[in-house]
Structures are given as C-alpha cells and as structure tokens.
mmCIF file with all atom_site columns, C-alpha atoms in Angstrom:
data_model
loop_
_atom_site.group_PDB
_atom_site.id
_atom_site.type_symbol
_atom_site.label_atom_id
_atom_site.label_alt_id
_atom_site.label_comp_id
_atom_site.label_asym_id
_atom_site.label_entity_id
_atom_site.label_seq_id
_atom_site.pdbx_PDB_ins_code
_atom_site.Cartn_x
_atom_site.Cartn_y
_atom_site.Cartn_z
_atom_site.occupancy
_atom_site.B_iso_or_equiv
_atom_site.pdbx_formal_charge
_atom_site.auth_seq_id
_atom_site.auth_comp_id
_atom_site.auth_asym_id
_atom_site.auth_atom_id
_atom_site.pdbx_PDB_model_num
ATOM 1   C CA . MET F 1 1   ? 20.733  11.820  -15.355 1.00 75.00 ? 6   MET F CA 1
ATOM 2   C CA . ALA F 1 2   ? 19.017  14.099  -17.875 1.00 89.00 ? 7   ALA F CA 1
ATOM 3   C CA . ALA F 1 3   ? 15.676  12.387  -17.274 1.00 90.00 ? 8   ALA F CA 1
ATOM 4   C CA . TYR F 1 4   ? 15.910  12.968  -13.535 1.00 89.00 ? 9   TYR F CA 1
ATOM 5   C CA . ASN F 1 5   ? 16.876  16.612  -14.056 1.00 92.00 ? 10  ASN F CA 1
ATOM 6   C CA . SER F 1 6   ? 13.881  17.059  -16.357 1.00 92.00 ? 11  SER F CA 1
ATOM 7   C CA . TYR F 1 7   ? 11.631  15.648  -13.662 1.00 92.00 ? 12  TYR F CA 1
ATOM 8   C CA . LYS F 1 8   ? 13.101  17.926  -11.005 1.00 91.00 ? 13  LYS F CA 1
ATOM 9   C CA . GLU F 1 9   ? 12.500  20.917  -13.290 1.00 92.00 ? 14  GLU F CA 1
ATOM 10  C CA . GLY F 1 10  ? 8.856   19.928  -13.789 1.00 92.00 ? 15  GLY F CA 1
ATOM 11  C CA . ASP F 1 11  ? 9.212   18.815  -17.406 1.00 94.00 ? 16  ASP F CA 1
ATOM 12  C CA . TYR F 1 12  ? 7.390   15.532  -16.857 1.00 94.00 ? 17  TYR F CA 1
ATOM 13  C CA . ASN F 1 13  ? 6.806   14.794  -20.538 1.00 95.00 ? 18  ASN F CA 1
ATOM 14  C CA . ALA F 1 14  ? 10.523  14.974  -21.343 1.00 95.00 ? 19  ALA F CA 1
ATOM 15  C CA . ALA F 1 15  ? 11.329  12.932  -18.249 1.00 95.00 ? 20  ALA F CA 1
ATOM 16  C CA . VAL F 1 16  ? 8.893   10.135  -19.016 1.00 95.00 ? 21  VAL F CA 1
ATOM 17  C CA . ILE F 1 17  ? 10.049  9.902   -22.644 1.00 95.00 ? 22  ILE F CA 1
ATOM 18  C CA . GLN F 1 18  ? 13.664  9.461   -21.572 1.00 95.00 ? 23  GLN F CA 1
ATOM 19  C CA . TYR F 1 19  ? 12.740  6.988   -18.847 1.00 95.00 ? 24  TYR F CA 1
ATOM 20  C CA . LEU F 1 20  ? 10.617  4.962   -21.263 1.00 95.00 ? 25  LEU F CA 1
ATOM 21  C CA . LEU F 1 21  ? 13.529  4.742   -23.711 1.00 95.00 ? 26  LEU F CA 1
ATOM 22  C CA . LEU F 1 22  ? 15.879  3.578   -20.947 1.00 95.00 ? 27  LEU F CA 1
ATOM 23  C CA . ALA F 1 23  ? 13.226  1.209   -19.615 1.00 95.00 ? 28  ALA F CA 1
ATOM 24  C CA . GLU F 1 24  ? 13.148  -0.607  -22.950 1.00 95.00 ? 29  GLU F CA 1
ATOM 25  C CA . GLN F 1 25  ? 16.863  -1.280  -22.478 1.00 94.00 ? 30  GLN F CA 1
ATOM 26  C CA . GLY F 1 26  ? 16.144  -3.097  -19.221 1.00 94.00 ? 31  GLY F CA 1
ATOM 27  C CA . TYR F 1 27  ? 17.151  -0.477  -16.638 1.00 94.00 ? 32  TYR F CA 1
ATOM 28  C CA . GLU F 1 28  ? 15.122  -1.125  -13.473 1.00 95.00 ? 33  GLU F CA 1
ATOM 29  C CA . VAL F 1 29  ? 15.458  2.460   -12.206 1.00 95.00 ? 34  VAL F CA 1
ATOM 30  C CA . ALA F 1 30  ? 14.065  3.790   -15.483 1.00 96.00 ? 35  ALA F CA 1
ATOM 31  C CA . GLN F 1 31  ? 11.240  1.242   -15.432 1.00 97.00 ? 36  GLN F CA 1
ATOM 32  C CA . SER F 1 32  ? 10.145  2.176   -11.920 1.00 96.00 ? 37  SER F CA 1
ATOM 33  C CA . ASN F 1 33  ? 10.522  5.919   -12.556 1.00 96.00 ? 38  ASN F CA 1
ATOM 34  C CA . ALA F 1 34  ? 8.489   5.757   -15.753 1.00 96.00 ? 39  ALA F CA 1
ATOM 35  C CA . ALA F 1 35  ? 5.828   3.758   -13.917 1.00 96.00 ? 40  ALA F CA 1
ATOM 36  C CA . PHE F 1 36  ? 5.799   6.309   -11.091 1.00 96.00 ? 41  PHE F CA 1
ATOM 37  C CA . ILE F 1 37  ? 5.278   9.283   -13.418 1.00 96.00 ? 42  ILE F CA 1
ATOM 38  C CA . LEU F 1 38  ? 2.512   7.437   -15.255 1.00 96.00 ? 43  LEU F CA 1
ATOM 39  C CA . ASP F 1 39  ? 0.964   6.355   -11.954 1.00 95.00 ? 44  ASP F CA 1
ATOM 40  C CA . GLN F 1 40  ? 0.834   9.974   -10.766 1.00 94.00 ? 45  GLN F CA 1
ATOM 41  C CA . ARG F 1 41  ? -0.626  11.115  -14.121 1.00 93.00 ? 46  ARG F CA 1
ATOM 42  C CA . GLU F 1 42  ? 2.019   13.820  -14.361 1.00 91.00 ? 47  GLU F CA 1
ATOM 43  C CA . ALA F 1 43  ? 2.794   13.311  -18.058 1.00 92.00 ? 48  ALA F CA 1
ATOM 44  C CA . THR F 1 44  ? 0.265   14.610  -20.582 1.00 91.00 ? 49  THR F CA 1
ATOM 45  C CA . ILE F 1 45  ? 1.681   12.923  -23.674 1.00 92.00 ? 50  ILE F CA 1
ATOM 46  C CA . VAL F 1 46  ? 0.200   9.552   -22.683 1.00 90.00 ? 51  VAL F CA 1
ATOM 47  C CA . GLY F 1 47  ? -3.512  9.071   -23.260 1.00 90.00 ? 52  GLY F CA 1
ATOM 48  C CA . GLU F 1 48  ? -5.667  8.747   -20.155 1.00 87.00 ? 53  GLU F CA 1
ATOM 49  C CA . ASN F 1 49  ? -6.772  5.242   -21.109 1.00 91.00 ? 54  ASN F CA 1
ATOM 50  C CA . GLU F 1 50  ? -3.159  4.147   -21.572 1.00 93.00 ? 55  GLU F CA 1
ATOM 51  C CA . THR F 1 51  ? -1.725  5.580   -18.358 1.00 95.00 ? 56  THR F CA 1
ATOM 52  C CA . TYR F 1 52  ? -2.433  2.737   -15.945 1.00 96.00 ? 57  TYR F CA 1
ATOM 53  C CA . PRO F 1 53  ? -1.844  -0.129  -18.420 1.00 96.00 ? 58  PRO F CA 1
ATOM 54  C CA . ARG F 1 54  ? 1.581   1.319   -19.311 1.00 96.00 ? 59  ARG F CA 1
ATOM 55  C CA . ALA F 1 55  ? 2.384   1.910   -15.653 1.00 97.00 ? 60  ALA F CA 1
ATOM 56  C CA . LEU F 1 56  ? 1.371   -1.680  -14.875 1.00 97.00 ? 61  LEU F CA 1
ATOM 57  C CA . LEU F 1 57  ? 3.721   -2.948  -17.584 1.00 97.00 ? 62  LEU F CA 1
ATOM 58  C CA . HIS F 1 58  ? 6.716   -1.104  -16.162 1.00 97.00 ? 63  HIS F CA 1
ATOM 59  C CA . TRP F 1 59  ? 5.879   -1.897  -12.522 1.00 97.00 ? 64  TRP F CA 1
ATOM 60  C CA . ASN F 1 60  ? 5.880   -5.539  -13.607 1.00 97.00 ? 65  ASN F CA 1
ATOM 61  C CA . ARG F 1 61  ? 9.276   -5.196  -15.283 1.00 97.00 ? 66  ARG F CA 1
ATOM 62  C CA . ALA F 1 62  ? 10.768  -3.438  -12.253 1.00 97.00 ? 67  ALA F CA 1
ATOM 63  C CA . ALA F 1 63  ? 9.271   -6.015  -9.882  1.00 97.00 ? 68  ALA F CA 1
ATOM 64  C CA . SER F 1 64  ? 10.856  -8.831  -11.872 1.00 96.00 ? 69  SER F CA 1
ATOM 65  C CA . GLN F 1 65  ? 14.225  -7.226  -11.064 1.00 95.00 ? 70  GLN F CA 1
ATOM 66  C CA . GLY F 1 66  ? 13.531  -7.222  -7.330  1.00 94.00 ? 71  GLY F CA 1
ATOM 67  C CA . TYR F 1 67  ? 12.194  -3.714  -6.657  1.00 95.00 ? 72  TYR F CA 1
ATOM 68  C CA . THR F 1 68  ? 9.918   -4.022  -3.604  1.00 95.00 ? 73  THR F CA 1
ATOM 69  C CA . VAL F 1 69  ? 7.741   -0.967  -4.278  1.00 95.00 ? 74  VAL F CA 1
ATOM 70  C CA . ALA F 1 70  ? 7.023   -2.234  -7.786  1.00 97.00 ? 75  ALA F CA 1
ATOM 71  C CA . ARG F 1 71  ? 5.942   -5.630  -6.452  1.00 97.00 ? 76  ARG F CA 1
ATOM 72  C CA . ILE F 1 72  ? 3.521   -3.995  -4.011  1.00 97.00 ? 77  ILE F CA 1
ATOM 73  C CA . LYS F 1 73  ? 2.255   -1.717  -6.771  1.00 97.00 ? 78  LYS F CA 1
ATOM 74  C CA . LEU F 1 74  ? 1.421   -4.774  -8.850  1.00 98.00 ? 79  LEU F CA 1
ATOM 75  C CA . GLY F 1 75  ? -0.660  -6.029  -5.951  1.00 97.00 ? 80  GLY F CA 1
ATOM 76  C CA . ASP F 1 76  ? -2.375  -2.646  -5.650  1.00 97.00 ? 81  ASP F CA 1
ATOM 77  C CA . TYR F 1 77  ? -3.184  -2.477  -9.348  1.00 98.00 ? 82  TYR F CA 1
ATOM 78  C CA . HIS F 1 78  ? -4.809  -5.911  -9.324  1.00 98.00 ? 83  HIS F CA 1
ATOM 79  C CA . PHE F 1 79  ? -6.562  -5.204  -6.023  1.00 97.00 ? 84  PHE F CA 1
ATOM 80  C CA . TYR F 1 80  ? -8.166  -1.961  -7.235  1.00 97.00 ? 85  TYR F CA 1
ATOM 81  C CA . GLY F 1 81  ? -8.376  -2.787  -10.944 1.00 97.00 ? 86  GLY F CA 1
ATOM 82  C CA . PHE F 1 82  ? -5.959  -0.127  -12.218 1.00 96.00 ? 87  PHE F CA 1
ATOM 83  C CA . GLY F 1 83  ? -5.010  -0.926  -15.806 1.00 95.00 ? 88  GLY F CA 1
ATOM 84  C CA . THR F 1 84  ? -6.442  -4.417  -15.451 1.00 96.00 ? 89  THR F CA 1
ATOM 85  C CA . ASP F 1 85  ? -9.425  -6.266  -14.028 1.00 97.00 ? 90  ASP F CA 1
ATOM 86  C CA . VAL F 1 86  ? -9.895  -6.551  -10.286 1.00 97.00 ? 91  VAL F CA 1
ATOM 87  C CA . ASP F 1 87  ? -8.206  -9.802  -9.289  1.00 97.00 ? 92  ASP F CA 1
ATOM 88  C CA . TYR F 1 88  ? -7.816  -10.374 -5.553  1.00 97.00 ? 93  TYR F CA 1
ATOM 89  C CA . GLU F 1 89  ? -6.049  -13.703 -5.991  1.00 97.00 ? 94  GLU F CA 1
ATOM 90  C CA . THR F 1 90  ? -3.333  -12.156 -8.162  1.00 98.00 ? 95  THR F CA 1
ATOM 91  C CA . ALA F 1 91  ? -3.039  -9.218  -5.769  1.00 98.00 ? 96  ALA F CA 1
ATOM 92  C CA . PHE F 1 92  ? -2.608  -11.675 -2.901  1.00 98.00 ? 97  PHE F CA 1
ATOM 93  C CA . ILE F 1 93  ? 0.181   -13.469 -4.788  1.00 98.00 ? 98  ILE F CA 1
ATOM 94  C CA . HIS F 1 94  ? 2.120   -10.235 -5.343  1.00 98.00 ? 99  HIS F CA 1
ATOM 95  C CA . TYR F 1 95  ? 1.748   -9.168  -1.714  1.00 97.00 ? 100 TYR F CA 1
ATOM 96  C CA . ARG F 1 96  ? 2.883   -12.607 -0.577  1.00 98.00 ? 101 ARG F CA 1
ATOM 97  C CA . LEU F 1 97  ? 5.970   -12.428 -2.793  1.00 97.00 ? 102 LEU F CA 1
ATOM 98  C CA . ALA F 1 98  ? 6.856   -8.999  -1.406  1.00 97.00 ? 103 ALA F CA 1
ATOM 99  C CA . SER F 1 99  ? 6.352   -10.338 2.104   1.00 97.00 ? 104 SER F CA 1
ATOM 100 C CA . GLU F 1 100 ? 8.324   -13.554 1.724   1.00 95.00 ? 105 GLU F CA 1
ATOM 101 C CA . GLN F 1 101 ? 11.135  -12.392 -0.560  1.00 92.00 ? 106 GLN F CA 1
ATOM 102 C CA . GLN F 1 102 ? 11.568  -8.768  0.500   1.00 91.00 ? 107 GLN F CA 1
ATOM 103 C CA . HIS F 1 103 ? 10.066  -8.706  4.017   1.00 94.00 ? 108 HIS F CA 1
ATOM 104 C CA . SER F 1 104 ? 7.864   -5.712  3.218   1.00 95.00 ? 109 SER F CA 1
ATOM 105 C CA . ALA F 1 105 ? 5.795   -4.461  6.157   1.00 95.00 ? 110 ALA F CA 1
ATOM 106 C CA . GLN F 1 106 ? 3.268   -2.932  3.754   1.00 96.00 ? 111 GLN F CA 1
ATOM 107 C CA . ALA F 1 107 ? 2.809   -6.277  2.013   1.00 97.00 ? 112 ALA F CA 1
ATOM 108 C CA . MET F 1 108 ? 2.378   -8.047  5.359   1.00 97.00 ? 113 MET F CA 1
ATOM 109 C CA . PHE F 1 109 ? -0.250  -5.525  6.414   1.00 96.00 ? 114 PHE F CA 1
ATOM 110 C CA . ASN F 1 110 ? -2.093  -5.973  3.112   1.00 97.00 ? 115 ASN F CA 1
ATOM 111 C CA . LEU F 1 111 ? -2.042  -9.751  3.552   1.00 97.00 ? 116 LEU F CA 1
ATOM 112 C CA . GLY F 1 112 ? -3.495  -9.309  7.016   1.00 96.00 ? 117 GLY F CA 1
ATOM 113 C CA . TYR F 1 113 ? -6.308  -7.190  5.607   1.00 95.00 ? 118 TYR F CA 1
ATOM 114 C CA . MET F 1 114 ? -7.081  -9.697  2.852   1.00 96.00 ? 119 MET F CA 1
ATOM 115 C CA . HIS F 1 115 ? -7.168  -12.564 5.357   1.00 96.00 ? 120 HIS F CA 1
ATOM 116 C CA . GLU F 1 116 ? -9.436  -10.480 7.577   1.00 92.00 ? 121 GLU F CA 1
ATOM 117 C CA . LYS F 1 117 ? -11.889 -9.744  4.751   1.00 92.00 ? 122 LYS F CA 1
ATOM 118 C CA . GLY F 1 118 ? -11.541 -13.032 2.890   1.00 95.00 ? 123 GLY F CA 1
ATOM 119 C CA . LEU F 1 119 ? -10.401 -11.338 -0.329  1.00 95.00 ? 124 LEU F CA 1
ATOM 120 C CA . GLY F 1 120 ? -8.576  -13.688 -2.681  1.00 94.00 ? 125 GLY F CA 1
ATOM 121 C CA . ILE F 1 121 ? -8.195  -16.159 0.166   1.00 94.00 ? 126 ILE F CA 1
ATOM 122 C CA . LYS F 1 122 ? -10.418 -17.883 2.709   1.00 95.00 ? 127 LYS F CA 1
ATOM 123 C CA . GLN F 1 123 ? -11.235 -15.610 5.630   1.00 92.00 ? 128 GLN F CA 1
ATOM 124 C CA . ASP F 1 124 ? -9.048  -16.396 8.620   1.00 93.00 ? 129 ASP F CA 1
ATOM 125 C CA . ILE F 1 125 ? -8.992  -14.018 11.589  1.00 91.00 ? 130 ILE F CA 1
ATOM 126 C CA . HIS F 1 126 ? -6.046  -15.804 13.202  1.00 92.00 ? 131 HIS F CA 1
ATOM 127 C CA . LEU F 1 127 ? -3.856  -15.509 10.091  1.00 96.00 ? 132 LEU F CA 1
ATOM 128 C CA . ALA F 1 128 ? -4.918  -11.883 9.746   1.00 95.00 ? 133 ALA F CA 1
ATOM 129 C CA . LYS F 1 129 ? -3.608  -11.178 13.241  1.00 94.00 ? 134 LYS F CA 1
ATOM 130 C CA . ARG F 1 130 ? -0.386  -13.022 12.490  1.00 96.00 ? 135 ARG F CA 1
ATOM 131 C CA . PHE F 1 131 ? 0.325   -10.882 9.425   1.00 97.00 ? 136 PHE F CA 1
ATOM 132 C CA . TYR F 1 132 ? -0.578  -7.683  11.265  1.00 95.00 ? 137 TYR F CA 1
ATOM 133 C CA . ASP F 1 133 ? 1.859   -8.643  14.025  1.00 96.00 ? 138 ASP F CA 1
ATOM 134 C CA . MET F 1 134 ? 4.545   -9.417  11.449  1.00 96.00 ? 139 MET F CA 1
ATOM 135 C CA . ALA F 1 135 ? 4.049   -5.991  9.866   1.00 96.00 ? 140 ALA F CA 1
ATOM 136 C CA . ALA F 1 136 ? 4.489   -4.266  13.230  1.00 94.00 ? 141 ALA F CA 1
ATOM 137 C CA . GLU F 1 137 ? 7.693   -6.217  13.843  1.00 95.00 ? 142 GLU F CA 1
ATOM 138 C CA . ALA F 1 138 ? 9.048   -5.488  10.360  1.00 94.00 ? 143 ALA F CA 1
ATOM 139 C CA . SER F 1 139 ? 8.673   -1.696  10.572  1.00 92.00 ? 144 SER F CA 1
ATOM 140 C CA . PRO F 1 140 ? 8.104   0.769   13.439  1.00 91.00 ? 145 PRO F CA 1
ATOM 141 C CA . ASP F 1 141 ? 6.070   2.932   11.041  1.00 90.00 ? 146 ASP F CA 1
ATOM 142 C CA . ALA F 1 142 ? 3.494   0.147   10.813  1.00 90.00 ? 147 ALA F CA 1
ATOM 143 C CA . GLN F 1 143 ? 2.770   0.025   14.537  1.00 89.00 ? 148 GLN F CA 1
ATOM 144 C CA . VAL F 1 144 ? 0.010   2.669   14.564  1.00 89.00 ? 149 VAL F CA 1
ATOM 145 C CA . PRO F 1 145 ? -2.018  1.256   11.644  1.00 90.00 ? 150 PRO F CA 1
ATOM 146 C CA . VAL F 1 146 ? -1.454  -2.254  13.009  1.00 92.00 ? 151 VAL F CA 1
ATOM 147 C CA . PHE F 1 147 ? -2.777  -1.189  16.410  1.00 91.00 ? 152 PHE F CA 1
ATOM 148 C CA . LEU F 1 148 ? -5.925  0.211   14.787  1.00 89.00 ? 153 LEU F CA 1
ATOM 149 C CA . ALA F 1 149 ? -6.321  -2.884  12.624  1.00 90.00 ? 154 ALA F CA 1
ATOM 150 C CA . LEU F 1 150 ? -5.977  -5.163  15.648  1.00 91.00 ? 155 LEU F CA 1
ATOM 151 C CA . CYS F 1 151 ? -8.595  -3.139  17.531  1.00 88.00 ? 156 CYS F CA 1
ATOM 152 C CA . LYS F 1 152 ? -10.998 -3.613  14.647  1.00 86.00 ? 157 LYS F CA 1
ATOM 153 C CA . LEU F 1 153 ? -10.017 -7.260  14.377  1.00 87.00 ? 158 LEU F CA 1
ATOM 154 C CA . GLY F 1 154 ? -10.804 -7.732  18.052  1.00 86.00 ? 159 GLY F CA 1
ATOM 155 C CA . VAL F 1 155 ? -14.313 -6.399  17.476  1.00 83.00 ? 160 VAL F CA 1
ATOM 156 C CA . VAL F 1 156 ? -14.784 -8.726  14.497  1.00 78.00 ? 161 VAL F CA 1
ATOM 157 C CA . TYR F 1 157 ? -13.595 -11.706 16.522  1.00 80.00 ? 162 TYR F CA 1
ATOM 158 C CA . PHE F 1 158 ? -15.884 -10.745 19.407  1.00 79.00 ? 163 PHE F CA 1
ATOM 159 C CA . LEU F 1 159 ? -18.906 -10.506 17.109  1.00 75.00 ? 164 LEU F CA 1
ATOM 160 C CA . GLN F 1 160 ? -18.085 -13.882 15.582  1.00 74.00 ? 165 GLN F CA 1
ATOM 161 C CA . TYR F 1 161 ? -17.855 -15.350 19.062  1.00 73.00 ? 166 TYR F CA 1
ATOM 162 C CA . ILE F 1 162 ? -21.287 -13.951 19.880  1.00 73.00 ? 167 ILE F CA 1
ATOM 163 C CA . ARG F 1 163 ? -22.807 -15.529 16.776  1.00 69.00 ? 168 ARG F CA 1
ATOM 164 C CA . GLU F 1 164 ? -21.184 -18.884 17.414  1.00 69.00 ? 169 GLU F CA 1
ATOM 165 C CA . THR F 1 165 ? -22.142 -19.091 21.097  1.00 69.00 ? 170 THR F CA 1
ATOM 166 C CA . ASN F 1 166 ? -25.718 -17.878 20.646  1.00 60.00 ? 171 ASN F CA 1
ATOM 167 C CA . ILE F 1 167 ? -25.542 -15.245 23.376  1.00 57.00 ? 172 ILE F CA 1
ATOM 168 C CA . ARG F 1 168 ? -26.895 -12.382 21.300  1.00 54.00 ? 173 ARG F CA 1
ATOM 169 C CA . ASP F 1 169 ? -30.020 -12.207 23.439  1.00 58.00 ? 174 ASP F CA 1
ATOM 170 C CA . ILE F 1 170 ? -27.890 -11.243 26.428  1.00 53.00 ? 175 ILE F CA 1
ATOM 171 C CA . PHE F 1 171 ? -26.505 -8.211  24.616  1.00 54.00 ? 176 PHE F CA 1
ATOM 172 C CA . ILE F 1 172 ? -29.869 -7.251  23.183  1.00 57.00 ? 177 ILE F CA 1
ATOM 173 C CA . GLN F 1 173 ? -31.201 -6.963  26.724  1.00 55.00 ? 178 GLN F CA 1
ATOM 174 C CA . LEU F 1 174 ? -28.326 -4.770  27.903  1.00 52.00 ? 179 LEU F CA 1
ATOM 175 C CA . ASP F 1 175 ? -29.201 -1.159  28.701  1.00 54.00 ? 180 ASP F CA 1
ATOM 176 C CA . MET F 1 176 ? -26.254 0.939   27.496  1.00 49.00 ? 181 MET F CA 1
ATOM 177 C CA . ASP F 1 177 ? -27.391 3.920   29.583  1.00 54.00 ? 182 ASP F CA 1
ATOM 178 C CA . GLN F 1 178 ? -27.127 1.846   32.736  1.00 55.00 ? 183 GLN F CA 1
ATOM 179 C CA . LEU F 1 179 ? -23.910 0.163   31.680  1.00 51.00 ? 184 LEU F CA 1
ATOM 180 C CA . LEU F 1 180 ? -21.894 3.193   30.472  1.00 55.00 ? 185 LEU F CA 1
ATOM 181 C CA . GLY F 1 181 ? -23.963 6.185   31.530  1.00 60.00 ? 186 GLY F CA 1
ATOM 182 C CA . PRO F 1 182 ? -26.446 8.416   29.702  1.00 60.00 ? 187 PRO F CA 1
ATOM 183 C CA . GLU F 1 183 ? -23.741 9.959   27.480  1.00 62.00 ? 188 GLU F CA 1
ATOM 184 C CA . TRP F 1 184 ? -22.171 6.709   26.282  1.00 56.00 ? 189 TRP F CA 1
ATOM 185 C CA . ASP F 1 185 ? -22.859 7.615   22.656  1.00 60.00 ? 190 ASP F CA 1
ATOM 186 C CA . LEU F 1 186 ? -20.752 10.790  22.971  1.00 64.00 ? 191 LEU F CA 1
ATOM 187 C CA . TYR F 1 187 ? -17.863 8.776   24.361  1.00 65.00 ? 192 TYR F CA 1
ATOM 188 C CA . LEU F 1 188 ? -18.133 6.343   21.469  1.00 63.00 ? 193 LEU F CA 1
ATOM 189 C CA . MET F 1 189 ? -18.219 9.133   18.874  1.00 65.00 ? 194 MET F CA 1
ATOM 190 C CA . THR F 1 190 ? -15.157 10.750  20.444  1.00 74.00 ? 195 THR F CA 1
ATOM 191 C CA . ILE F 1 191 ? -13.199 7.497   20.294  1.00 76.00 ? 196 ILE F CA 1
ATOM 192 C CA . ILE F 1 192 ? -14.192 6.927   16.668  1.00 73.00 ? 197 ILE F CA 1
ATOM 193 C CA . ALA F 1 193 ? -13.212 10.501  15.748  1.00 72.00 ? 198 ALA F CA 1
ATOM 194 C CA . LEU F 1 194 ? -9.785  10.063  17.351  1.00 78.00 ? 199 LEU F CA 1
ATOM 195 C CA . LEU F 1 195 ? -9.219  6.791   15.508  1.00 75.00 ? 200 LEU F CA 1
ATOM 196 C CA . LEU F 1 196 ? -10.277 8.323   12.189  1.00 74.00 ? 201 LEU F CA 1
ATOM 197 C CA . GLY F 1 197 ? -8.000  11.310  12.777  1.00 75.00 ? 202 GLY F CA 1
ATOM 198 C CA . THR F 1 198 ? -5.078  8.987   13.408  1.00 75.00 ? 203 THR F CA 1
ATOM 199 C CA . VAL F 1 199 ? -5.790  6.996   10.240  1.00 70.00 ? 204 VAL F CA 1
ATOM 200 C CA . ILE F 1 200 ? -6.147  10.150  8.097   1.00 74.00 ? 205 ILE F CA 1
ATOM 201 C CA . ALA F 1 201 ? -2.900  11.593  9.448   1.00 72.00 ? 206 ALA F CA 1
ATOM 202 C CA . TYR F 1 202 ? -1.092  8.329   8.730   1.00 68.00 ? 207 TYR F CA 1
ATOM 203 C CA . ARG F 1 203 ? -2.478  8.099   5.187   1.00 66.00 ? 208 ARG F CA 1
ATOM 204 C CA . GLN F 1 204 ? -1.405  11.693  4.470   1.00 69.00 ? 209 GLN F CA 1
ATOM 205 C CA . ARG F 1 205 ? 2.074   10.867  5.705   1.00 68.00 ? 210 ARG F CA 1
ATOM 206 C CA . GLN F 1 206 ? 2.119   7.777   3.489   1.00 61.00 ? 211 GLN F CA 1
ATOM 207 C CA . HIS F 1 207 ? 1.182   9.883   0.458   1.00 56.00 ? 212 HIS F CA 1
ATOM 208 C CA . GLN F 1 208 ? 3.885   12.431  1.233   1.00 60.00 ? 213 GLN F CA 1
ATOM 209 C CA . ASP F 1 209 ? 6.470   9.677   1.689   1.00 60.00 ? 214 ASP F CA 1
ATOM 210 C CA . MET F 1 210 ? 5.661   7.937   -1.597  1.00 58.00 ? 215 MET F CA 1
ATOM 211 C CA . PRO F 1 211 ? 8.984   7.385   -3.370  1.00 62.00 ? 216 PRO F CA 1
ATOM 212 C CA . ALA F 1 212 ? 9.640   9.927   -6.097  1.00 57.00 ? 217 ALA F CA 1
ATOM 213 C CA . PRO F 1 213 ? 11.546  8.958   -9.238  1.00 60.00 ? 218 PRO F CA 1
ATOM 214 C CA . ARG F 1 214 ? 15.087  7.941   -8.457  1.00 58.00 ? 219 ARG F CA 1
ATOM 215 C CA . PRO F 1 215 ? 18.041  9.190   -10.476 1.00 54.00 ? 220 PRO F CA 1
ATOM 216 C CA . PRO F 1 216 ? 19.797  6.561   -12.534 1.00 53.00 ? 221 PRO F CA 1
ATOM 217 C CA . GLY F 1 217 ? 22.065  4.173   -10.698 1.00 44.00 ? 222 GLY F CA 1
ATOM 218 C CA . PRO F 1 218 ? 25.219  2.635   -12.114 1.00 36.00 ? 223 PRO F CA 1
ATOM 219 C CA . ARG F 1 219 ? 23.605  2.434   -15.572 1.00 35.00 ? 224 ARG F CA 1
ATOM 220 C CA . PRO F 1 220 ? 24.596  5.126   -16.585 1.00 30.00 ? 225 PRO F CA 1
ATOM 221 C CA . ALA F 1 221 ? 26.715  6.346   -13.688 1.00 32.00 ? 226 ALA F CA 1
ATOM 222 C CA . PRO F 1 222 ? 25.577  9.668   -12.150 1.00 35.00 ? 227 PRO F CA 1
ATOM 223 C CA . PRO F 1 223 ? 27.939  12.646  -12.038 1.00 34.00 ? 228 PRO F CA 1
ATOM 224 C CA . GLN F 1 224 ? 30.352  12.604  -9.119  1.00 37.00 ? 229 GLN F CA 1
ATOM 225 C CA . GLN F 1 225 ? 29.017  15.820  -7.625  1.00 37.00 ? 230 GLN F CA 1
ATOM 226 C CA . GLU F 1 226 ? 25.490  14.517  -7.254  1.00 38.00 ? 231 GLU F CA 1
ATOM 227 C CA . GLY F 1 227 ? 24.784  11.008  -6.053  1.00 37.00 ? 232 GLY F CA 1
ATOM 228 C CA . PRO F 1 228 ? 21.358  9.368   -6.079  1.00 35.00 ? 233 PRO F CA 1
ATOM 229 C CA . PRO F 1 229 ? 19.087  10.081  -3.105  1.00 38.00 ? 234 PRO F CA 1
ATOM 230 C CA . GLU F 1 230 ? 18.151  7.302   -0.755  1.00 40.00 ? 235 GLU F CA 1
ATOM 231 C CA . GLN F 1 231 ? 15.199  5.165   -1.747  1.00 39.00 ? 236 GLN F CA 1
ATOM 232 C CA . GLN F 1 232 ? 12.086  6.085   0.235   1.00 41.00 ? 237 GLN F CA 1
ATOM 233 C CA . PRO F 1 233 ? 10.303  3.341   2.222   1.00 38.00 ? 238 PRO F CA 1
ATOM 234 C CA . PRO F 1 234 ? 7.523   1.470   0.387   1.00 40.00 ? 239 PRO F CA 1
ATOM 235 C CA . GLN F 1 235 ? 3.922   2.563   0.592   1.00 43.00 ? 240 GLN F CA 1
#
C-alpha cells in the first residue's frame, strides 16, 4: 500500500521503485502499475530510452496474468512502435486475444480499424464492419466512435463500388451546385467539423478515463479502512 500512497502524494520515483520490486515477485497489480507510471513518463529515475522498453516488459507480464488493459497496451506498443519495432501482425494478435479471451470493446474496435486499413491482415471491409458492430454491442461507450467509423467505412465501400463498376464518369459529370445548391461546400465543412468535434471530445474523455495505478490487491492485503478503487474501463 506504501507504493500507492507514494503515487497519490506525487512521489512517482518512490512509487515506481516499490512497484518494480513487487513486480519482480510476480504481483500483477504491481506490474501493471509500474508499466502505467513508466508509460506516462512520470518517473524521472528511469532513462528516457529505457522508459518504453521497461513499460513493455511489465505490460507483457501483466497481460500474461489476464489483465485486459495490459493486453491492449501490448497491441498499442507494437502498433505504434513504442519500445519495440512497429509490427502490425503482432499488434493484431494481441488485440485478437483481448477480443476473444476478454471481450474487450477497445480491442474489437482496433481489429475493425486494422481490417479496414489492411494493417497486419488482408483488407476486408466486411470483417471491419463486423468488428465495429461487435465493439458497439460490447460497450455502450463505443457506440459513438463506432458510428463515426461506420460512416467512414460506408464512404470507403461506396468508393470501392464506384471503382469496381466503372461508373466514375457519371460522378465526374455531376454538378454539385445543381445537386446540393451553391453552398454545398459549407454544408460539408460543417458536417466534418461536427464529426471532428465529436471525435476530439471522445478522445479527451478516453485520456481522462485511462486507468490510474491500482492499489495492491490481496498480495499484500490493503488496510481495512481503505479498499482498492474499482478498475477503470480499458482504453
């Protein structure tokens, strides 16, 4: 509990040292908390070049003990190349494990995106939609980003249909002023601005809701007067 108290008091160096010591003993909570502090670059005692590799190590240890956030973090690290090389195939594997074993809406959404873009897997618009739908069913919080993703996916599918059916000439000849009015571009910009505002607001909420270090669980047992807070939903 001392490590958690140190974190709450803003002594991140003391907190990460204690969590790292407990992590070496196999405590999942300590592994994930140490990884979180390193991930947020809150501790100054760890060199900048070592921060992400060490965080990756402890996310991997926590994920092997079934912690969903850690499994998704492994996917993120391989997707973006944090502490390792960019590896979309490995990222896809971690997201799939989090989706199949832990039913994570975030992992399902990420799988949908990777299917949509063809990252680490063959591009498949239909599978992308399936995973987006699964994410919306798994968590109400995913419904807004899924709606936006499906709107974009619909445009992608429509453009693919145009290419495959060779009807591009029809659209080239369309006069947008006659079709939607002389101010059609203003309408389009307004819609795009609203969509971007929704996405930015959602991403800010995601960042605020990122799970902070958890106090130790049964190993060692917390004091009776202060139980561990609930685990926040995964990013």
